């Protein structure tokens, strides 16, 4: 499936972490100035800042692994879509607030159990980054869970919007929890997380939140995949057009 | 623009480090208490300003009437015997 | 107590620099002036997020991106502190926000100018935040307690904003020819609007005299504008940028810079709603508000349900 640029397995793995947090941070940062109420504008921006902060740690590590003259900025701003390794979920548009919350709920549930395991990685840098991130991720999961419950159990309209968002985004959950050859290799080396191990915890957590929110848990039918191997939806190209605009328009300068 | 209500207003109190009292820092809007705590965290502790937060819905704060200021607080002015400097000690007693 | 003796007491407090606190007696006009000024200030912070947020997703490096995001978030926080101060005067956030959305309330006209290039983010931080700080530092001593306290908090947090902007300009000014041109162009476009931020000249400012007497305002518009020019001109020179004012020259006698006449016609035009982005800014605020309505309603509905469940539980127990 990886027909495009391929990196060393560890680099692939670090880029997945870097790009998940970068792209989700980018998406959430789009809310800044446009939130549903001032207090939530501030809260959303905190999430974006946390995610971008986490991404920077992973990006720097990826730059180190890539060698040459790579930096966090060259890794973030000078790769094309097919070289990005984020999951499809995080590149989905913000949509209404319900879509944003559900996208975060699914990602945060995964990210929490993932990072909790990654702390035990034999790769010290990954373990350190995960340890530094876990407190933030714990808070994110609390935030997206509470909002899911609040909106699911709020008004008829909010319940309907939440159910639509879940039905729209559920298809992107599978990729997060389904190991591919890179995941397997990293797991066997004691570096990566055993996705089969965390999948039941993630599913169980999500089903508890949805049940408290009066929302229907969708069937795990067809799941979209490809993002973490570099095969993305149409959305990523537009994200990169913005994210990378300056570095592409004015190559090689300091800002 | 016919929205029924604002989210209720909450007063926020922050303990900046252990050993200090909670201090009033301002207010914010939140739909419920959990959200008020989280909003207070996001709004008033962005720069490590706190380790503990209290929130109270503003309508439950009972304040003294500013018009009663004199009758409430001036009487304390003439009770100097409540203050340590009222008592004279020999110079030899340095700290008491 | 009679109205006249209350007024006397109020004026005495003002004279002795004792802060006026919520719920204390105050003249109606004092309350109105404060609500107007504080809510305008709050609106400016909120609308002011928009031109800068415009560049968050396009910031040229990760470091610049997180700094800008944190800065725009601070502005949201500052808007919130100010709304919160105004609410102590008995005006609800909803009333203030409705006035902003309907176009009735004013906000600082500077935010009706567009951010076209990345250098505009530098120029806003350096000039607009610089001008704002000039305005805000004296307000830390304003006579109304909650306003003064909000301003102290804001000034503390703002200190990184201007440095952030100046650092962007400095980097551009030391960069390629394109970058230098970008920086100069931004200075050219933002200089005069920044001077306009201090408001009309003292002789034309209808609210100034009373506000000074009540110690709501502590320095006059012209005085603040002069301070800003004197502080900023050397900063521009230091990084090799030229202030776009042919009349600018050092006045030895005054120990200050003389500068050219502001285009007051442009000023009043933008105030009246004819700036380049007045419509976009209000549209953006209205859109966010409308699209957030169901979220706010749902959160309230949920809170009510929870409260009801809790009281039913307590009754059973």
XYZ file of C-alpha atoms in Angstrom:
668
model
C 0.000 0.000 0.000
C 2.933 2.346 0.544
C 3.634 3.265 -3.019
C 5.001 6.675 -2.120
C 8.033 7.976 -0.290
C 8.862 5.571 2.439
C 10.888 6.308 5.498
C 12.665 4.112 8.007
C 10.072 2.362 10.167
C 10.880 4.411 13.273
C 10.685 7.631 11.257
C 7.347 6.520 9.836
C 6.134 5.908 13.335
C 7.286 9.249 14.711
C 5.780 11.061 11.717
C 2.410 9.462 12.410
C 2.471 10.958 15.882
C 3.791 14.289 14.629
C 1.250 14.590 11.818
C -1.771 13.487 13.841
C -1.133 16.227 16.365
C -0.076 18.797 13.754
C -3.108 18.343 11.536
C -5.621 18.160 14.380
C -3.963 21.175 16.020
C -4.252 23.010 12.700
C -7.926 22.142 12.361
C -8.790 23.196 15.892
C -6.802 26.408 15.506
C -9.193 27.325 12.679
C -11.798 27.885 15.414
C -9.803 30.666 17.034
C -11.923 33.802 16.907
C -15.011 31.919 15.726
C -16.025 29.761 18.704
C -19.631 29.369 19.872
C -18.987 31.492 22.977
C -15.954 33.373 24.205
C -15.134 30.896 26.970
C -15.147 27.982 24.534
C -13.083 29.901 22.006
C -10.398 30.091 24.668
C -10.790 26.412 25.570
C -10.516 25.266 21.953
C -7.425 27.366 21.441
C -5.861 25.707 24.473
C -6.400 22.325 22.821
C -4.825 23.568 19.611
C -1.838 24.938 21.502
C -1.375 21.664 23.380
C -1.547 19.624 20.187
C 0.845 21.877 18.298
C 3.214 21.760 21.261
C 3.127 17.961 21.224
C 3.591 17.963 17.483
C 6.688 20.133 17.766
C 8.339 17.571 20.023
C 7.586 14.780 17.559
C 8.588 16.923 14.578
C 11.950 17.715 16.133
C 12.516 14.057 16.781
C 11.523 13.200 13.209
C 13.916 15.875 11.933
C 16.684 14.298 13.970
C 15.926 10.865 12.511
C 15.761 12.212 8.977
C 19.137 13.841 9.404
C 20.630 16.134 6.778
C 19.531 19.666 7.522
C 15.983 18.809 8.527
C 14.275 20.908 11.199
C 10.813 20.887 12.739
C 9.841 23.496 10.156
C 11.204 21.697 7.120
C 9.433 18.537 8.240
C 6.139 20.378 8.807
C 6.249 22.726 5.847
C 8.122 20.985 3.052
C 6.500 17.591 2.703
C 3.666 17.014 0.272
C 0.398 15.262 1.103
C 1.617 11.792 0.250
C 4.459 12.195 2.717
C 2.091 13.017 5.548
C 1.271 10.172 7.914
C -1.700 11.459 9.895
C -4.873 9.434 10.134
C -7.818 10.412 7.946
C -9.885 11.343 10.990
C -7.876 14.402 11.991
C -7.913 16.011 8.550
C -11.720 16.002 8.358
C -13.149 19.538 8.330
C -14.388 21.205 11.512
C -17.980 21.171 10.312
C -20.327 22.300 13.053
C -19.255 22.216 16.698
C -20.662 18.668 16.950
C -18.303 17.389 14.261
C -15.382 19.083 15.969
C -16.276 17.556 19.332
C -16.873 14.058 17.949
C -13.649 14.149 15.946
C -11.825 15.081 19.167
C -13.699 12.505 21.220
C -12.615 9.689 18.900
C -9.071 10.963 18.610
C -8.644 11.768 22.309
C -9.946 8.334 23.326
C -7.391 6.713 21.045
C -4.637 9.166 21.946
C -5.094 8.646 25.662
C -4.708 4.865 25.646
C -2.039 5.081 22.954
C 0.119 7.564 24.869
C -0.390 5.721 28.132
C 1.268 2.707 26.468
C 3.854 4.733 24.582
C 5.280 5.898 27.910
C 6.692 2.360 28.208
C 8.424 2.530 24.831
C 12.008 1.325 24.694
C 12.655 4.407 22.627
C 13.452 6.958 25.298
C 12.509 10.022 23.238
C 9.087 8.645 22.362
C 8.536 7.625 25.965
C 9.477 11.111 27.158
C 7.224 12.892 24.694
C 4.317 10.625 25.605
C 4.892 11.223 29.297
C 4.953 14.982 28.769
C 1.783 14.880 26.684
C -0.362 12.567 28.769
C -1.633 15.185 31.236
C -2.809 17.382 28.394
C -4.386 14.441 26.614
C -6.198 13.437 29.806
C -7.711 16.899 29.955
C -8.617 16.838 26.261
C -10.419 13.546 26.657
C -12.335 14.910 29.624
C -13.285 18.009 27.637
C -14.467 16.183 24.521
C -16.289 13.558 26.617
C -18.121 16.113 28.734
C -19.123 18.104 25.690
C -20.307 14.949 23.933
C -22.533 14.145 26.893
C -23.734 17.722 27.218
C -24.661 18.014 23.554
C -25.950 14.470 23.200
C -28.227 14.957 26.213
C -28.982 18.650 25.549
C -31.722 19.599 23.116
C -33.318 17.646 20.310
C -31.294 19.638 17.826
C -27.988 19.074 19.588
C -28.696 15.357 19.902
C -29.459 15.140 16.202
C -26.327 17.054 15.244
C -24.182 14.857 17.461
C -25.646 11.661 16.054
C -24.984 12.910 12.522
C -21.402 13.740 13.430
C -20.866 10.303 14.933
C -22.351 8.575 11.933
C -20.180 10.713 9.632
C -16.914 10.243 11.489
C -17.147 6.707 12.847
C -15.707 5.310 9.619
C -12.374 6.942 10.455
C -12.018 5.254 13.846
C -10.866 1.914 12.469
C -7.615 3.193 11.065
C -6.466 4.412 14.463
C -6.853 0.970 16.007
C -5.883 -1.360 13.158
C -2.195 -2.236 13.070
C -0.292 -2.324 9.801
C 3.219 -3.663 9.161
C 4.892 -0.575 10.659
C 2.783 -0.836 13.809
C 3.643 -4.516 14.086
C 7.327 -4.000 13.576
C 7.470 -1.202 16.131
C 5.470 -3.238 18.603
C 7.784 -6.211 18.243
C 10.799 -4.026 18.885
C 9.191 -2.749 22.067
C 9.059 0.758 20.625
C 5.471 1.040 19.450
C 2.078 0.464 20.995
C 0.127 -2.765 20.614
C -3.023 -1.427 18.956
C -4.848 -4.719 19.462
C -4.245 -4.311 23.172
C -5.676 -0.794 23.423
C -8.538 -1.228 20.934
C -10.966 -2.790 23.451
C -10.237 -0.025 25.988
C -10.879 2.664 23.382
C -14.084 1.004 22.185
C -15.278 0.468 25.701
C -14.589 4.062 26.655
C -16.356 5.415 23.580
C -19.387 3.236 24.114
C -19.670 4.434 27.715
C -19.540 8.083 26.701
C -22.053 7.626 23.898
C -24.420 5.780 26.159
C -24.287 8.554 28.777
C -24.872 11.004 25.936
C -28.004 9.225 24.680
C -26.284 8.582 21.376
C -26.386 5.441 19.260
C -23.154 3.550 18.921
C -22.734 2.849 15.206
C -21.912 -0.622 13.956
C -18.262 -1.098 13.087
C -18.957 -1.657 9.427
C -16.726 -0.363 6.693
C -13.754 1.596 7.959
C -11.790 4.033 5.797
C -8.059 3.719 5.907
C -4.898 4.930 4.195
C -3.936 8.127 6.007
C -1.153 6.688 8.057
C 0.359 5.140 4.936
C 0.185 8.465 3.080
C -3.017 8.021 1.104
C -5.214 10.910 2.162
C -8.611 12.439 1.560
C -8.933 15.555 -0.596
C -8.941 17.741 2.494
C -5.271 17.415 3.334
C -4.090 19.214 0.215
C -5.990 22.335 1.219
C -4.680 22.155 4.762
C -1.155 22.054 3.382
C -1.874 24.888 0.961
C -2.463 27.091 3.990
C -0.014 25.550 6.398
C 2.859 25.674 3.936
C 1.998 28.810 1.980
C 4.787 31.021 3.302
C 7.532 28.428 3.099
C 6.506 27.534 -0.436
C 6.077 31.119 -1.654
C 9.355 32.307 -0.119
C 11.643 29.284 0.060
C 14.615 29.157 2.356
C 14.070 32.311 4.414
C 14.034 32.980 8.130
C 10.862 34.251 9.681
C -31.203 37.691 18.587
C -34.022 36.287 20.662
C -31.888 33.846 22.604
C -33.520 33.171 25.924
C -30.632 33.541 28.308
C -26.949 34.058 28.748
C -25.169 31.220 30.468
C -25.136 32.092 34.172
C -22.367 34.272 35.558
C -19.847 32.743 37.990
C -17.336 34.402 40.276
C -13.886 32.836 40.208
C -11.463 32.476 43.117
C -7.934 31.172 42.656
C -5.378 29.891 45.140
C -2.118 30.889 43.520
C 0.118 28.691 45.639
C -0.308 26.462 48.615
C -0.552 28.307 51.889
C -2.396 31.279 50.416
C -6.074 32.114 50.495
C -8.235 31.834 47.436
C -8.524 35.281 45.917
C -11.256 36.699 43.726
C -9.937 37.153 40.180
C -12.998 37.928 38.089
C -16.001 36.244 36.577
C -17.062 34.238 33.556
C -20.051 32.535 31.999
C -20.684 28.796 32.110
C -23.722 26.585 31.738
C -22.923 24.435 34.770
C -20.443 24.079 37.617
C -18.116 21.597 35.886
C -17.869 23.878 32.921
C -17.297 26.876 35.162
C -14.275 25.184 36.733
C -12.882 24.259 33.327
C -13.499 27.702 31.895
C -11.848 29.259 34.919
C -8.848 27.036 34.356
C -8.647 28.046 30.698
C -9.315 31.738 31.255
C -7.624 32.598 34.531
C -4.711 30.151 34.810
C -3.144 30.324 31.356
C 0.163 31.336 32.927
C 0.364 28.992 35.914
C -1.496 31.433 38.117
C -3.186 28.802 40.228
C -3.285 25.427 41.908
C -6.878 25.461 43.091
C -10.090 27.029 41.831
C -13.400 27.896 43.461
C -16.392 29.014 41.476
C -19.626 30.396 42.881
C -22.610 31.349 40.833
C -22.709 35.121 41.143
C -26.333 35.248 42.240
C -25.398 33.406 45.449
C -22.850 35.961 46.577
C -24.264 38.078 49.386
C -22.454 41.362 49.710
C -22.540 43.939 52.456
C -24.327 47.115 51.501
C -21.868 49.859 50.556
C -24.210 52.343 52.241
C -23.582 50.581 55.557
C -19.847 50.941 55.208
C -19.513 53.410 58.071
C -21.694 51.610 60.572
C -20.157 48.239 59.741
C -16.502 49.060 59.674
C -15.786 52.350 61.407
C -16.467 50.965 64.923
C -13.340 48.795 64.524
C -11.319 51.993 64.290
C -11.560 52.758 67.990
C -10.644 49.299 69.237
C -6.937 49.814 69.186
C -6.575 47.330 72.049
C -7.053 44.600 69.452
C -3.685 45.479 67.931
C -0.354 44.410 69.449
C 1.157 47.892 69.335
C -1.362 48.976 71.969
C 0.689 47.207 74.648
C 3.943 48.571 75.971
C 6.748 46.204 76.776
C 10.238 46.785 78.123
C 12.827 47.159 75.335
C 14.626 44.046 76.568
C 11.744 41.942 75.293
C 12.579 41.969 71.645
C 9.956 39.744 70.129
C 6.576 38.945 71.509
C -28.575 60.080 52.291
C -29.507 62.763 49.805
C -28.292 62.641 46.215
C -26.155 65.709 46.695
C -24.363 64.333 49.731
C -23.786 61.039 47.902
C -22.346 62.965 44.987
C -20.127 64.852 47.367
C -18.880 61.625 48.875
C -18.273 60.170 45.413
C -16.311 63.192 44.266
C -14.305 63.168 47.430
C -13.295 59.563 46.782
C -12.262 60.418 43.245
C -10.192 63.291 44.577
C -8.469 61.109 47.170
C -7.750 58.397 44.550
C -9.982 55.922 46.378
C -11.348 53.400 43.898
C -15.061 53.297 43.197
C -16.398 49.759 43.612
C -19.477 47.970 42.197
C -22.749 48.595 44.022
C -21.478 51.886 45.463
C -23.434 54.942 44.581
C -22.161 56.628 41.437
C -23.581 59.269 39.112
C -25.559 57.790 36.235
C -23.341 59.446 33.680
C -20.242 57.924 35.304
C -21.794 54.470 35.073
C -22.833 55.030 31.465
C -19.437 56.329 30.456
C -17.769 53.325 32.036
C -20.093 50.804 30.421
C -19.532 52.458 27.063
C -15.782 52.618 27.403
C -15.237 49.173 28.931
C -17.559 47.393 26.521
C -15.982 49.165 23.534
C -12.646 48.063 24.837
C -13.910 44.473 25.213
C -15.390 44.491 21.704
C -12.067 45.742 20.356
C -10.282 42.771 21.883
C -12.806 40.360 20.388
C -12.972 41.883 16.921
C -9.219 42.382 17.135
C -8.799 38.613 17.181
C -10.023 38.371 13.604
C -7.300 40.113 11.566
C -4.614 38.198 13.428
C -6.441 34.866 13.499
C -6.464 35.283 9.736
C -2.782 34.227 9.763
C -2.743 31.446 12.347
C -3.059 28.637 9.818
C -0.499 30.312 7.535
C 2.174 31.350 10.033
C 5.602 30.730 8.483
C 7.141 28.613 11.250
C 5.959 26.460 14.117
C 7.415 28.887 16.639
C 5.581 31.832 15.081
C 2.398 29.808 14.861
C 2.165 28.921 18.542
C 3.160 32.447 19.584
C 0.450 33.961 17.399
C -2.153 31.474 18.570
C -1.310 32.214 22.204
C -1.480 35.927 21.519
C -4.878 35.805 19.859
C -6.098 33.635 22.715
C -4.873 36.258 25.167
C -7.021 38.791 23.358
C -10.047 36.568 23.893
C -9.067 36.431 27.560
C -8.737 40.196 27.721
C -12.112 40.662 26.116
C -13.497 38.357 28.749
C -11.869 40.214 31.681
C -13.324 43.446 30.332
C -16.841 42.108 29.768
C -16.593 40.771 33.277
C -15.625 44.236 34.606
C -18.497 45.859 32.699
C -20.947 43.307 34.048
C -20.262 44.544 37.594
C -22.016 47.751 36.497
C -25.246 45.904 35.883
C -25.064 45.433 32.108
C -25.182 41.826 30.948
C -22.747 40.283 28.490
C -25.714 39.509 26.279
C -26.719 43.174 26.032
C -23.195 44.189 25.170
C -22.725 41.431 22.606
C -26.086 42.191 21.007
C -25.029 45.819 20.613
C -21.812 44.744 18.946
C -23.575 42.346 16.597
C -26.222 44.854 15.568
C -23.528 47.418 14.777
C -24.736 49.765 17.495
C -21.625 49.492 19.643
C -18.250 50.718 18.459
C -14.881 49.031 18.617
C -11.429 50.235 17.714
C -11.361 51.119 14.007
C -7.866 49.741 13.575
C -9.318 46.259 13.273
C -11.208 47.258 10.173
C -7.979 47.186 8.196
C -6.957 43.957 6.455
C -3.968 41.727 7.214
C -2.708 41.112 3.701
C 0.787 39.775 4.276
C 2.616 38.070 7.126
C 4.385 41.362 7.879
C 1.020 42.779 8.936
C 1.146 40.419 11.914
C 4.457 41.965 12.881
C 3.131 45.480 12.356
C 0.026 44.815 14.450
C 2.066 43.447 17.325
C 4.569 46.253 17.207
C 2.366 49.268 16.412
C -1.180 48.353 17.353
C -0.233 46.594 20.569
C 2.299 49.318 21.228
C -0.409 51.959 20.923
C -2.774 49.837 23.005
C -0.200 49.546 25.784
C 0.270 53.334 25.778
C -3.455 53.644 26.289
C -3.738 50.862 28.800
C -0.933 51.524 31.235
C -2.554 54.709 32.588
C -5.868 52.839 32.779
C -4.381 50.586 35.466
C -4.995 53.622 37.702
C -8.495 54.324 36.435
C -10.995 55.232 39.147
C -13.326 52.241 38.811
C -11.921 49.267 40.753
C -12.912 46.287 38.560
C -11.764 48.113 35.410
C -8.426 49.015 36.991
C -7.890 45.435 38.163
C -8.737 44.021 34.738
C -6.271 46.447 33.182
C -3.490 45.424 35.556
C -3.987 41.834 34.499
C -4.158 42.754 30.832
C -1.036 44.914 30.925
C 0.928 42.116 32.568
C -0.100 39.702 29.852
C 0.317 42.147 26.991
C 3.988 42.648 27.560
C 4.886 39.744 25.292
C 2.625 40.889 22.477
C 4.550 43.937 21.425
C 7.888 42.137 21.680
C 6.506 39.346 19.536
C 5.493 41.845 16.851
C 8.723 43.791 16.937
C 10.729 40.579 16.694
C 8.799 39.642 13.543
C 9.573 43.058 12.025
C 13.203 42.819 13.053
C 13.567 39.407 11.416
C 11.960 40.683 8.219
C 14.065 43.838 8.200
C 17.206 41.731 8.422
C 15.985 39.310 5.780
C 15.837 39.225 1.990
C 14.908 42.211 -0.167
C 11.399 40.787 -0.457
C 11.090 40.537 3.295
C 12.352 44.078 3.832
C 9.864 45.379 1.304
C 7.109 43.421 3.024
C 8.023 44.985 6.378
C 8.179 48.520 4.986
C 4.871 48.071 3.200
C 3.228 46.919 6.418
C 4.627 49.905 8.314
C 3.373 52.214 5.547
C -0.135 50.834 5.828
C -0.374 50.558 9.623
C 1.396 53.733 10.772
C -1.405 56.251 10.304
C -4.224 53.995 11.468
C -2.138 53.311 14.588
C -1.926 57.038 15.326
C -5.683 57.256 14.849
C -6.138 54.658 17.591
C -5.717 57.371 20.212
C -8.940 58.948 19.034
C -9.782 62.455 17.905
C -7.601 65.364 18.837
C -8.273 66.696 22.358
C -10.074 69.731 21.011
C -12.574 67.510 19.119
C -13.007 64.734 21.652
C -16.492 64.981 23.096
C -16.096 62.615 26.042
C -12.573 63.436 27.091
C -12.920 66.284 29.577
C -15.508 64.642 31.811
C -13.658 61.319 31.699
C -10.478 63.032 32.799
C -12.299 64.758 35.641
C -13.664 61.442 36.865
C -10.240 59.891 36.467
C -11.649 57.244 34.145
C -9.104 58.514 31.634
C -5.755 59.545 33.026
C -4.022 61.016 29.984
C -5.406 62.915 27.014
C -5.557 61.514 23.475
C -2.940 63.906 22.134
C -0.600 63.332 25.022
C -0.742 59.548 24.524
C -0.323 59.887 20.768
C 2.793 61.990 21.268
C 4.229 59.443 23.718
C 3.629 56.718 21.153
C 5.356 58.603 18.343
C 8.332 59.409 20.562
C 8.687 55.776 21.613
C 8.197 54.244 18.175
C 10.286 56.399 15.848
C 13.634 55.242 17.308
C 12.446 51.616 17.175
C 11.762 51.962 13.450
C 15.168 53.552 12.836
C 16.911 50.814 14.754
C 15.722 48.189 12.310
C 16.136 50.377 9.226
C 12.486 51.075 8.460
C 11.141 54.482 7.462
C 8.115 56.087 9.093
C 5.833 57.201 6.227
C 5.573 60.844 7.319
C 7.569 63.552 5.491
C 6.783 66.046 8.266
C 8.288 63.935 10.994
C 11.197 65.686 12.678
C 12.763 66.016 16.096
C 11.786 69.175 17.949
C 14.670 70.073 20.227
C 12.677 72.617 22.166
C 9.794 70.270 23.035
C 12.031 67.224 23.374
C 9.540 65.371 21.167
C 8.886 64.570 17.546
C 6.695 66.852 15.456
C 4.591 64.854 13.065
C 2.207 65.408 10.178
C -1.534 65.914 10.260
C -3.704 62.811 10.541
C -6.227 62.278 7.747
C -9.291 62.830 9.914
C -11.613 62.261 7.023
C -10.361 58.703 6.744
C -10.669 58.352 10.520
C -14.330 59.364 10.595
C -15.072 57.307 7.526
C -13.829 54.125 9.156
C -15.631 54.989 12.396
C -18.825 55.357 10.390
C -18.429 51.866 8.982
C -16.717 52.506 5.681
C -13.353 50.955 6.482
C -12.022 48.192 4.264
C -13.196 45.382 6.558
C -16.018 46.745 8.758
C -18.551 44.514 7.077
C -16.411 41.363 7.107
C -15.611 41.779 10.795
C -19.225 42.160 11.856
C -20.317 39.377 9.519
C -17.722 37.059 11.053
C -18.872 37.865 14.597
C -22.509 37.394 13.640
C -21.790 34.113 11.907
C -19.922 32.703 14.920
C -22.723 33.847 17.192
C -25.497 32.379 15.056
C -23.701 29.092 14.500
C -22.966 28.826 18.208
C -26.542 29.382 19.273
C -27.574 25.724 19.314
C -24.448 24.893 21.335
C -25.216 27.498 23.980
C -28.853 26.434 24.150
C -27.962 22.758 24.422
C -25.506 23.395 27.250
C -28.172 25.295 29.185
C -30.768 22.600 28.544
C -28.349 19.958 29.776
C -27.522 21.969 32.898
C -31.221 22.323 33.675
C -31.801 18.591 33.226
C -28.883 17.793 35.486
C -30.094 20.162 38.180
C -33.546 18.615 38.015
C -32.160 15.080 38.228
C -30.080 16.066 41.200
C -32.981 17.588 43.096
C -35.188 14.567 42.347
C -32.479 12.306 43.686
C -32.188 14.389 46.828
C -35.941 14.240 47.370
C -35.918 10.456 47.168
C -33.011 10.219 49.598
